[in-house]
PDB file of C-alpha atoms in Angstrom:
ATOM      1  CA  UNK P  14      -9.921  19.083   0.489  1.00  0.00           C
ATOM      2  CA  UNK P  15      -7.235  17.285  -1.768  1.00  0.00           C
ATOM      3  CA  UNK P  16      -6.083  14.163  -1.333  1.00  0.00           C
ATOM      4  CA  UNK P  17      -3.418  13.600   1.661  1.00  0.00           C
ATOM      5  CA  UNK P  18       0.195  12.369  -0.118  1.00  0.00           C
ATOM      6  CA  UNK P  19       0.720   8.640   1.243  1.00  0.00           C
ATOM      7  CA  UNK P  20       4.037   6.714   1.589  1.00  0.00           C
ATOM      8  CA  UNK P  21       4.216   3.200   2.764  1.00  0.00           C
ATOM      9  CA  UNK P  22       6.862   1.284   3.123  1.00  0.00           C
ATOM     10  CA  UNK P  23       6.774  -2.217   2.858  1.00  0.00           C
ATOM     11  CA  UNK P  24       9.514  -3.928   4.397  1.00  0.00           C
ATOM     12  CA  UNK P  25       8.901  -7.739   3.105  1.00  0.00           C
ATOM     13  CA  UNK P  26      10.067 -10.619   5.073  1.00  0.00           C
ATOM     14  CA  UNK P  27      13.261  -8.440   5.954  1.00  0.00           C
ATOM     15  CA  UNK P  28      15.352  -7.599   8.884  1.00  0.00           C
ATOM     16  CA  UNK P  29      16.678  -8.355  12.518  1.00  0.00           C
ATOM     17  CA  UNK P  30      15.688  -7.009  15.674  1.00  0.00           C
ATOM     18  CA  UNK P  31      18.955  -4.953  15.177  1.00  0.00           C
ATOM     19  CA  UNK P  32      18.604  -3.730  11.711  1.00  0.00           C
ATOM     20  CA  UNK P  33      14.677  -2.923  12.374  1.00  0.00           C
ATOM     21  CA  UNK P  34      15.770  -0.507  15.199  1.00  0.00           C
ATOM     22  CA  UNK P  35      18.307   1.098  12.792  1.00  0.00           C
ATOM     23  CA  UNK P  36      15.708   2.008  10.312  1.00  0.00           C
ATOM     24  CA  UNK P  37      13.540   3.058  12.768  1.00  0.00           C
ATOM     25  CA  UNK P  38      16.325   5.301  14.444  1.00  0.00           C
ATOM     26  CA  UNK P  39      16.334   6.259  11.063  1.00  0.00           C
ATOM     27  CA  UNK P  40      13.265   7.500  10.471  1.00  0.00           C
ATOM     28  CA  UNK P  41      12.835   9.493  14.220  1.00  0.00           C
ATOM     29  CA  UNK P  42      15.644  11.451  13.501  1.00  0.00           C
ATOM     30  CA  UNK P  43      14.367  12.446   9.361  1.00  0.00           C
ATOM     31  CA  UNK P  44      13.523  15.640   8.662  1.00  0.00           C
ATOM     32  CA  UNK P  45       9.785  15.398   6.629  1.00  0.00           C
ATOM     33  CA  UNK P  46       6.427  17.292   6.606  1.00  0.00           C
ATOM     34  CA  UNK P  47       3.538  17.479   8.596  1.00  0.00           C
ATOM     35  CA  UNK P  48       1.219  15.104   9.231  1.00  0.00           C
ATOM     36  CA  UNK P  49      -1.229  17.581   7.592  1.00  0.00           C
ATOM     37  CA  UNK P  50       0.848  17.265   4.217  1.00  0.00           C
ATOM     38  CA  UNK P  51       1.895  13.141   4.355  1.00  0.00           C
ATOM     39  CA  UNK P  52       0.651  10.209   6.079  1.00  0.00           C
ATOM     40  CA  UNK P  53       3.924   7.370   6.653  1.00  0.00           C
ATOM     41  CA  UNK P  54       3.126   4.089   7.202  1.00  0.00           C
ATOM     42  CA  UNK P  55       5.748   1.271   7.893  1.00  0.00           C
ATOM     43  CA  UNK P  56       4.747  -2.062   7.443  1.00  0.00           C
ATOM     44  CA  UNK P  57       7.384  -4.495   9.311  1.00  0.00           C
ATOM     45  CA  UNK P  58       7.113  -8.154   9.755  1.00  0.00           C
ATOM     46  CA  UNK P  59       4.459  -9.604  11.954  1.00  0.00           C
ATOM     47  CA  UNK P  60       7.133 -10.170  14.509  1.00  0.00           C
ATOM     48  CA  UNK P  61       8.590  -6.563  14.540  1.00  0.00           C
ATOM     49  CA  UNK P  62       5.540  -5.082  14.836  1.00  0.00           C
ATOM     50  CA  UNK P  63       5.210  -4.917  18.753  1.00  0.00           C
ATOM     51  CA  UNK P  64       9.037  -3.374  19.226  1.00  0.00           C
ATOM     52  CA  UNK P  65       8.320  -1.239  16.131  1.00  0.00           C
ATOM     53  CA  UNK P  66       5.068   0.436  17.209  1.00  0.00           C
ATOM     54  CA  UNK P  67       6.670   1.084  20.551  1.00  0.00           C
ATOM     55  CA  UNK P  68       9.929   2.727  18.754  1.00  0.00           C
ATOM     56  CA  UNK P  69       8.498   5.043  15.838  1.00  0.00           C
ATOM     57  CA  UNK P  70       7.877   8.595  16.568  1.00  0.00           C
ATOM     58  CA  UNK P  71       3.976   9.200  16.580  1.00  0.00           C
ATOM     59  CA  UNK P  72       3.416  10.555  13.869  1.00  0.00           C
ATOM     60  CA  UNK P  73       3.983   7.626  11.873  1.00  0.00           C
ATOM     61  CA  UNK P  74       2.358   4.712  11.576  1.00  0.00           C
ATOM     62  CA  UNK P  75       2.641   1.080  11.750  1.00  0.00           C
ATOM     63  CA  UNK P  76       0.665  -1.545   9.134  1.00  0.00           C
ATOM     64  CA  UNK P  77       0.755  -5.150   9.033  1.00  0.00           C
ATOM     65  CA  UNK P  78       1.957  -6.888   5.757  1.00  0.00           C
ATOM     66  CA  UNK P  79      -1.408  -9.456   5.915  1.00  0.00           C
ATOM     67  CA  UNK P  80      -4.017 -10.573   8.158  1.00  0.00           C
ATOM     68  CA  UNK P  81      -6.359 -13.807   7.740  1.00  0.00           C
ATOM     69  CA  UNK P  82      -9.824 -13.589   6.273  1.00  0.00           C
ATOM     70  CA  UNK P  83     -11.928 -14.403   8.939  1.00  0.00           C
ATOM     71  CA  UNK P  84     -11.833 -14.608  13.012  1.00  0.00           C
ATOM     72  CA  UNK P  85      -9.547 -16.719  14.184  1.00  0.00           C
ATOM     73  CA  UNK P  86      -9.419 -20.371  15.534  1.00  0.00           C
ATOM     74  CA  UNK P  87      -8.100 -23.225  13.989  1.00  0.00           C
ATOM     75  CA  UNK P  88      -5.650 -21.362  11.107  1.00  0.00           C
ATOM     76  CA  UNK P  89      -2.083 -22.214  12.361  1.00  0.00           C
ATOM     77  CA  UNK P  90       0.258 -19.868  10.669  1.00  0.00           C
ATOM     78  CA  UNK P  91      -2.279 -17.565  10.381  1.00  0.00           C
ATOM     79  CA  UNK P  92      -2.426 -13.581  12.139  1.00  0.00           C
ATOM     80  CA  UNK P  93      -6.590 -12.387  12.431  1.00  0.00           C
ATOM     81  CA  UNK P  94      -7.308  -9.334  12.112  1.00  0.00           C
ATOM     82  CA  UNK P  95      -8.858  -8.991  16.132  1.00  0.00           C
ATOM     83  CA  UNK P  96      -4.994  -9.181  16.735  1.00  0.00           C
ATOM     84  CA  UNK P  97      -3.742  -6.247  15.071  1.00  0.00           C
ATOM     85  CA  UNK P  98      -6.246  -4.534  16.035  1.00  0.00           C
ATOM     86  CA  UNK P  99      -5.610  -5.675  19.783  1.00  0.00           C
ATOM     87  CA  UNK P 100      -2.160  -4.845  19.702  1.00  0.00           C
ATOM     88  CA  UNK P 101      -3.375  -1.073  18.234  1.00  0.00           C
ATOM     89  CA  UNK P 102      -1.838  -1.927  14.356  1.00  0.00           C
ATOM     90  CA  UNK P 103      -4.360   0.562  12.504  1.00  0.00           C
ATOM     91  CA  UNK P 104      -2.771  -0.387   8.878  1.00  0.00           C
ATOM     92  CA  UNK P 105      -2.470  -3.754   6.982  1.00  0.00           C
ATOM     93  CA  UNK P 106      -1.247  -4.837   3.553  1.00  0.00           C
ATOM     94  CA  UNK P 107      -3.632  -7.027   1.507  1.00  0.00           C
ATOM     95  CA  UNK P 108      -3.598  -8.662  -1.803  1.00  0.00           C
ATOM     96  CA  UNK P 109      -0.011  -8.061  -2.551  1.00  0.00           C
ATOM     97  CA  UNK P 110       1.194  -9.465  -5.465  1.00  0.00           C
ATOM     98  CA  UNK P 111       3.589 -11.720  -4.103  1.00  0.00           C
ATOM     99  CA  UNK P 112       0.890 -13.153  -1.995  1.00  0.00           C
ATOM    100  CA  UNK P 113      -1.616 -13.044  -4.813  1.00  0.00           C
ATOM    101  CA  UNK P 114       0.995 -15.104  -7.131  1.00  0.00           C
ATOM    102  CA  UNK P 115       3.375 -17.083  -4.562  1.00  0.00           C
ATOM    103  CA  UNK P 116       0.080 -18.126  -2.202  1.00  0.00           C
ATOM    104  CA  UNK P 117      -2.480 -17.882  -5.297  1.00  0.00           C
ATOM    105  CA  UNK P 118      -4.583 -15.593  -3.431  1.00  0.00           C
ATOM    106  CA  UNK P 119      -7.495 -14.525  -5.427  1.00  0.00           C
ATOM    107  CA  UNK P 120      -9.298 -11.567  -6.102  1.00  0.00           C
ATOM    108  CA  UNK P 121     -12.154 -12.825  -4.697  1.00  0.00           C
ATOM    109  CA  UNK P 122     -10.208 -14.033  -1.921  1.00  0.00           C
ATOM    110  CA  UNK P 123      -8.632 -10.722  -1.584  1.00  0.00           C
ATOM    111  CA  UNK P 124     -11.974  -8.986  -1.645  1.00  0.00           C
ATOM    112  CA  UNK P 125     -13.306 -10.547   1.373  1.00  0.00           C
ATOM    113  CA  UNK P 126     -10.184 -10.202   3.241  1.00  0.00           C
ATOM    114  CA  UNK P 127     -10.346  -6.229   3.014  1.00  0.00           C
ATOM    115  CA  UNK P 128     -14.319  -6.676   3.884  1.00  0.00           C
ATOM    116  CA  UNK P 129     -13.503  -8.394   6.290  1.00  0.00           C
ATOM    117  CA  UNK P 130     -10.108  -5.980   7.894  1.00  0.00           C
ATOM    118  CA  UNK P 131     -12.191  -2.972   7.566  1.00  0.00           C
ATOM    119  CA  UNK P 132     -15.485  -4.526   9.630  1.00  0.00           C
ATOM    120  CA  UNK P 133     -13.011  -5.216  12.453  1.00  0.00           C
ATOM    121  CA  UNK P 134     -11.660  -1.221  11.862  1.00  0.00           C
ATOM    122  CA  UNK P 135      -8.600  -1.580  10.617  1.00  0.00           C
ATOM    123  CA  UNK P 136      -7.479   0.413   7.531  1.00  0.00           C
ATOM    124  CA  UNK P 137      -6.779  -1.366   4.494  1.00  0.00           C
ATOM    125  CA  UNK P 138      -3.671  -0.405   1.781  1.00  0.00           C
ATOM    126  CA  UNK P 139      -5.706  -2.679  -0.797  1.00  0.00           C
ATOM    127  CA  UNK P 140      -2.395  -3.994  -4.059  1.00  0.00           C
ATOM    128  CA  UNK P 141      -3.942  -4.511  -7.409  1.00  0.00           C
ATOM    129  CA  UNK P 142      -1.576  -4.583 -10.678  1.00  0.00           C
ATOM    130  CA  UNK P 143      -0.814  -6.554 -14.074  1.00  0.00           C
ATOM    131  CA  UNK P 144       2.063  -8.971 -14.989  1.00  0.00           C
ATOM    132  CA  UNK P 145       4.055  -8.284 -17.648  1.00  0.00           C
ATOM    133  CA  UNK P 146       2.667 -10.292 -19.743  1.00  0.00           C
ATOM    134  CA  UNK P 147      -0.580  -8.954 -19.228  1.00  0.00           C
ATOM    135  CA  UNK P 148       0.824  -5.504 -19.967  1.00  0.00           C
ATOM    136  CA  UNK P 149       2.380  -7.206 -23.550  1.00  0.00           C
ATOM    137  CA  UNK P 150      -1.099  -8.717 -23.750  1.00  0.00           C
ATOM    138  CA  UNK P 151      -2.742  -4.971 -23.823  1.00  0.00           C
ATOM    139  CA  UNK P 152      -4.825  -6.480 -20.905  1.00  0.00           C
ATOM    140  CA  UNK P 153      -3.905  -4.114 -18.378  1.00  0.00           C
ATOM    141  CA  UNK P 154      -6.807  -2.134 -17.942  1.00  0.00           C
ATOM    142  CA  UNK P 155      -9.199  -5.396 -17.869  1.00  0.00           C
ATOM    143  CA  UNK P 156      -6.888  -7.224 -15.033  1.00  0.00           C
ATOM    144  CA  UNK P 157      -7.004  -4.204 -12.404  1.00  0.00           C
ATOM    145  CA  UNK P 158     -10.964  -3.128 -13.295  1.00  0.00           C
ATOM    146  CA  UNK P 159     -11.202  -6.780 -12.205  1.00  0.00           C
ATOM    147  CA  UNK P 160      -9.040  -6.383  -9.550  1.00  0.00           C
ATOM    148  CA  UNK P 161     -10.612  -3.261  -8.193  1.00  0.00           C
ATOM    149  CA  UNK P 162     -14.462  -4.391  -8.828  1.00  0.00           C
ATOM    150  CA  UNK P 163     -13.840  -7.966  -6.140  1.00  0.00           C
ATOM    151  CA  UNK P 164     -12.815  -5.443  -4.014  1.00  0.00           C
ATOM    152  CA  UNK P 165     -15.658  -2.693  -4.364  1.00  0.00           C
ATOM    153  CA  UNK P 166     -17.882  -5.684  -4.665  1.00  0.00           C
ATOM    154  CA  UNK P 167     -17.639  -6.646  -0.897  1.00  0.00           C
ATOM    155  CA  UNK P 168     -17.326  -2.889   0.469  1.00  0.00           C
ATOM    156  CA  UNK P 169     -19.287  -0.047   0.794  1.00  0.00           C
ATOM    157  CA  UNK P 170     -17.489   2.796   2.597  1.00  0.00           C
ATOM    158  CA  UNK P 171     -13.838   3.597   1.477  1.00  0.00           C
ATOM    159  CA  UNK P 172     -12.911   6.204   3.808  1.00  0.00           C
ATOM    160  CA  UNK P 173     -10.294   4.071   5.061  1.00  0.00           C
ATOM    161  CA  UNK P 174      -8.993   1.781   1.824  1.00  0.00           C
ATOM    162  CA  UNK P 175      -6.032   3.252  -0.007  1.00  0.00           C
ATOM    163  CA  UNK P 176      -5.556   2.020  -3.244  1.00  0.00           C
ATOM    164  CA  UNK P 177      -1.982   0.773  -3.928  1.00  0.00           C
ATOM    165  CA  UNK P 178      -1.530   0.246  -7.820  1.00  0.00           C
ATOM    166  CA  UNK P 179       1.992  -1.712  -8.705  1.00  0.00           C
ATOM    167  CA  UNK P 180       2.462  -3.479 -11.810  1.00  0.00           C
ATOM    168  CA  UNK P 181       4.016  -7.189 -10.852  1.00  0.00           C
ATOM    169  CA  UNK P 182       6.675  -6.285 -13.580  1.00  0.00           C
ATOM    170  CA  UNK P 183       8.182  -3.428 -11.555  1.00  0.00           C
ATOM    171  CA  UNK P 184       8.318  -5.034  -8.443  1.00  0.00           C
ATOM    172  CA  UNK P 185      12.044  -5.372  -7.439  1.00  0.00           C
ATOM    173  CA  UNK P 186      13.180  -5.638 -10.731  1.00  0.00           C
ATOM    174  CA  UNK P 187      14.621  -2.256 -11.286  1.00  0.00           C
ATOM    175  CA  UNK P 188      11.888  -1.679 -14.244  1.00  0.00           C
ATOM    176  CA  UNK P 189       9.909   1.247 -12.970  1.00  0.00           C
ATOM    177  CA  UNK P 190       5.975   2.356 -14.801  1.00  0.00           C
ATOM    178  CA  UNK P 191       6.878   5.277 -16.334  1.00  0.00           C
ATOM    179  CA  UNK P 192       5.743   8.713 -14.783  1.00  0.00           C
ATOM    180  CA  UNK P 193       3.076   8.607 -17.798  1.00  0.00           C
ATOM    181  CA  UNK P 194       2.388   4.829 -17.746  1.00  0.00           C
ATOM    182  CA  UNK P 195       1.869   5.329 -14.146  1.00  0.00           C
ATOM    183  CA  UNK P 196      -0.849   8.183 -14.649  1.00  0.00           C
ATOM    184  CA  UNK P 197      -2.387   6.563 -17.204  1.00  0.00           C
ATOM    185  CA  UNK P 198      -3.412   3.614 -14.839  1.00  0.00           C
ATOM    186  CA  UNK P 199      -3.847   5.648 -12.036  1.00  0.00           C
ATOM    187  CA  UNK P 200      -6.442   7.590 -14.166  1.00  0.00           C
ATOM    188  CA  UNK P 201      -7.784   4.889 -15.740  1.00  0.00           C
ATOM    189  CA  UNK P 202      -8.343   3.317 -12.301  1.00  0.00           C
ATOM    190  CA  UNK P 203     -10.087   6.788 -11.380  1.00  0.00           C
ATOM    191  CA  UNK P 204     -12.533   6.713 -13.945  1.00  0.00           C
ATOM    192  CA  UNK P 205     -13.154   3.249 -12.919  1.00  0.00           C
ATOM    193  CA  UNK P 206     -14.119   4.075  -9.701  1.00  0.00           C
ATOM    194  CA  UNK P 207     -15.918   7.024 -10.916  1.00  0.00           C
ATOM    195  CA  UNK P 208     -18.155   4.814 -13.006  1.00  0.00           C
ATOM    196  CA  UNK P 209     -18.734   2.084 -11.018  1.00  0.00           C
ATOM    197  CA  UNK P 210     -18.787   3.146  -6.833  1.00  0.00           C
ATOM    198  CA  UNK P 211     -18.843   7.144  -7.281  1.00  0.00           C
ATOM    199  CA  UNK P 212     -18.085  10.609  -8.060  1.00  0.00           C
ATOM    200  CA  UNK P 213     -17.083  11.233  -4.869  1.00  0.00           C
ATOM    201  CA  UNK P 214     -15.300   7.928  -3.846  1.00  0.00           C
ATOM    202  CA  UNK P 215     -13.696   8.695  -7.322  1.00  0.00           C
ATOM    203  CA  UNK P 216     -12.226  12.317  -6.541  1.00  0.00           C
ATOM    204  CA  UNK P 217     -11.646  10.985  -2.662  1.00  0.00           C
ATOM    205  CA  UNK P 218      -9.488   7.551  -2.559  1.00  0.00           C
ATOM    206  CA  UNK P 219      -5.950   7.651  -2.404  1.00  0.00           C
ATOM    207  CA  UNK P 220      -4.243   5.311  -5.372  1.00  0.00           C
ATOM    208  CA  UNK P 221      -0.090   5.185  -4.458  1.00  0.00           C
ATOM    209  CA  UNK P 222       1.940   3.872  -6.848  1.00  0.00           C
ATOM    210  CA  UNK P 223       4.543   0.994  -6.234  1.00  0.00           C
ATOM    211  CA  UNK P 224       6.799  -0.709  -8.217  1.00  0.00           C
ATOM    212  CA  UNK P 225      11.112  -0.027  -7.888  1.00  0.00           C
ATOM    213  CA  UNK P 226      10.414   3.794  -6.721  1.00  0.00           C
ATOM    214  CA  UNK P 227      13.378   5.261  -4.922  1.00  0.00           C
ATOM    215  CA  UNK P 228      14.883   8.456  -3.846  1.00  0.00           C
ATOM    216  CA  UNK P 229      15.656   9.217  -7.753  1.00  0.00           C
ATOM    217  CA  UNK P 230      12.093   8.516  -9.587  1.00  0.00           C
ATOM    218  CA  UNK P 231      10.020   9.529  -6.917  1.00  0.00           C
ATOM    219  CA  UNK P 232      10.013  13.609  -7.680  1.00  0.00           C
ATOM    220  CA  UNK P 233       8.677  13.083 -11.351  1.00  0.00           C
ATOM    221  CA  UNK P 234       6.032  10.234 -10.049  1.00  0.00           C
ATOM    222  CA  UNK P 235       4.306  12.243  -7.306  1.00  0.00           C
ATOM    223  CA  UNK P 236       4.131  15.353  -9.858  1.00  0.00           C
ATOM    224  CA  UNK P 237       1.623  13.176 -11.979  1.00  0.00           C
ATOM    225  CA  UNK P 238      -1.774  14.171 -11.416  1.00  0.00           C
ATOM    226  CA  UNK P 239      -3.223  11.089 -10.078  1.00  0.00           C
ATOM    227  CA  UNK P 240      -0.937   9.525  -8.360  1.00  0.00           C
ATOM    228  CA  UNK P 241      -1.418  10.200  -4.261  1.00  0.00           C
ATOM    229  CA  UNK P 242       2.097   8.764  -2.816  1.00  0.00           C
ATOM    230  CA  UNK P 243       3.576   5.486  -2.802  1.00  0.00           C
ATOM    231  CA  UNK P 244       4.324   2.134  -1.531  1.00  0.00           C
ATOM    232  CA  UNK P 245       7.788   1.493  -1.704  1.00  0.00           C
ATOM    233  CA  UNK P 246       9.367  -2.158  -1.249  1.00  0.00           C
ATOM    234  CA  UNK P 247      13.224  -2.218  -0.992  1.00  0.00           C
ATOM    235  CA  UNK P 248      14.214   1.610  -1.049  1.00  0.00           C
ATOM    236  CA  UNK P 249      11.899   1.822   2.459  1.00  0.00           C
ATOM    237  CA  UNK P 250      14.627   0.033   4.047  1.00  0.00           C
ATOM    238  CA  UNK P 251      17.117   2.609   3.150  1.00  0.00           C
ATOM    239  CA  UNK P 252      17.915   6.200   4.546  1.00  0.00           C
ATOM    240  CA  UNK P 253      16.214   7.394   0.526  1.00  0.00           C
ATOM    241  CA  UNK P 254      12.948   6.382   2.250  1.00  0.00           C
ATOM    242  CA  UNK P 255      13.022  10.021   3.873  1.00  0.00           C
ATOM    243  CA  UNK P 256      13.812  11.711   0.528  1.00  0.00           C
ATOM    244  CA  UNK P 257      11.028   9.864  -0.807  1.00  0.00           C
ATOM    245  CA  UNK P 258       8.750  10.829   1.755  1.00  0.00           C
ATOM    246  CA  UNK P 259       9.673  14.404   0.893  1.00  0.00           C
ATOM    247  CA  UNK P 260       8.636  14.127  -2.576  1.00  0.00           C
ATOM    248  CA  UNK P 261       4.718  14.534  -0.919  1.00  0.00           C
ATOM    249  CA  UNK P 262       6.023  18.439  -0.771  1.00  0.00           C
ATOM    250  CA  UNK P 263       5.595  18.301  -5.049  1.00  0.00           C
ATOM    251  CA  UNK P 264       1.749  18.366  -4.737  1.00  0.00           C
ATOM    252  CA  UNK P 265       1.987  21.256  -2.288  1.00  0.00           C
ATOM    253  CA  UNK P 266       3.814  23.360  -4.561  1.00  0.00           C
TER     254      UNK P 266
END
């Protein structure tokens, strides 16, 4: 059984109640494969997520772009996990680097907040990657083995985390990982795995690749060996989020 191509698309703190339905329209009327070939996950804001889920043909998916790290109570600001999961979100975002450098959110931090997403049965899209300077630094490696190992630390199944690799340097910047800087990671991260949870986690677990991938880079990506599909910031907001979501019919051929 192979790995099942992924494509999520992350739509930030974006949109209107109009301009969500567009996309959405969008996205009924595309043209992709099977649910047997690709799994799509959108991931709007927290307060889309109702009118979204109740818009997008079944067989996509809706995912939350956070949830807090514990049960809830006395968070203000703060979305629990119980909630998505009440309102029947199955996906959410965590550790994202614009939450990991903007809110300081550590890997620790992010650690226990998958634990804690996938105890209340939600699946996790888990965002590990390097700055730039890390990259320079020849660091990368190091910062997303440390990234991964908080996370493996506080979980034992993985059936349900999908591991979203995208280096902080390509994110919206127009700067895309090579095709064969991306493998290399992705590989990297593989072997990781393989050494450290298991052979069979290893050869199992999704790791999508995000970082400035659009209707134009994403052929060449998903051809590389180890890379499972994608999470995709500012193209998923775009009609090229369909021809990206086509580019899961690479590994089939």
């Amino acid at each position: 059984m192979g790995r099942k191509f992924f494509v999520g698309g992350n739509w930030k703190c974006n949109g209107t109640t109009e301009e969500v339905k567009k996309i959405v329209t969008t996205l009924n009327e595309a043209k992709v494969p099977g649910e047997d070939v690709v799994e799509v996950v959108v991931s709007p804001p927290f307060v889309f997520l109702p009118v979204v889920k109740s818009l997008l043909r079944p067989d996509f998916h809706v995912s939350a772009q956070n949830c807090w790290v514990r049960k809830g109570g006395a968070y203000t600001g703060e979305v629990s996990a119980e909630m998505l999961v009440n309102l029947g979100i199955p996906w959410v975002i965590i550790g994202h680097s614009e939450r990991r450098q903007l809110l300081n959110e550590s890997n620790e931090f992010v650690g226990d907040k998958v634990a804690y997403a996938l105890q209340q049965g939600l699946k996790v899209i888990a965002c590990i990657g390097e700055t730039l300077e890390q990259r320079e630094a020849g660091t990368t490696t190091a910062v997303v083995s440390e990234q991964t190992k908080a996370i493996a630390a506080k979980i034992s199944n993985w059936d349900n985390v999908v591991l979203a690799y995208e280096p902080v340097w390509a994110i919206g910047t127009g700067k895309v990982a090579t095709p064969a800087q991306a493998q290399e990671v992705h590989a990297d991260l593989r072997k990781w795995v393989h050494d450290n949870v298991s052979a069979e986690v290893a050869a199992s677990v999704r790791i999508i690749y995000g970082g400035s991938v659009n209707g134009g880079n994403c052929k060449e990506l998903a051809a590389q060996p180890d890379v499972d599909g994608f999470l995709v910031g500012g193209a998923s907001l775009k009609p090229e989020f369909v021809d990206i979501i086509n580019a899961a019919t690479v590994k089939k051929n």
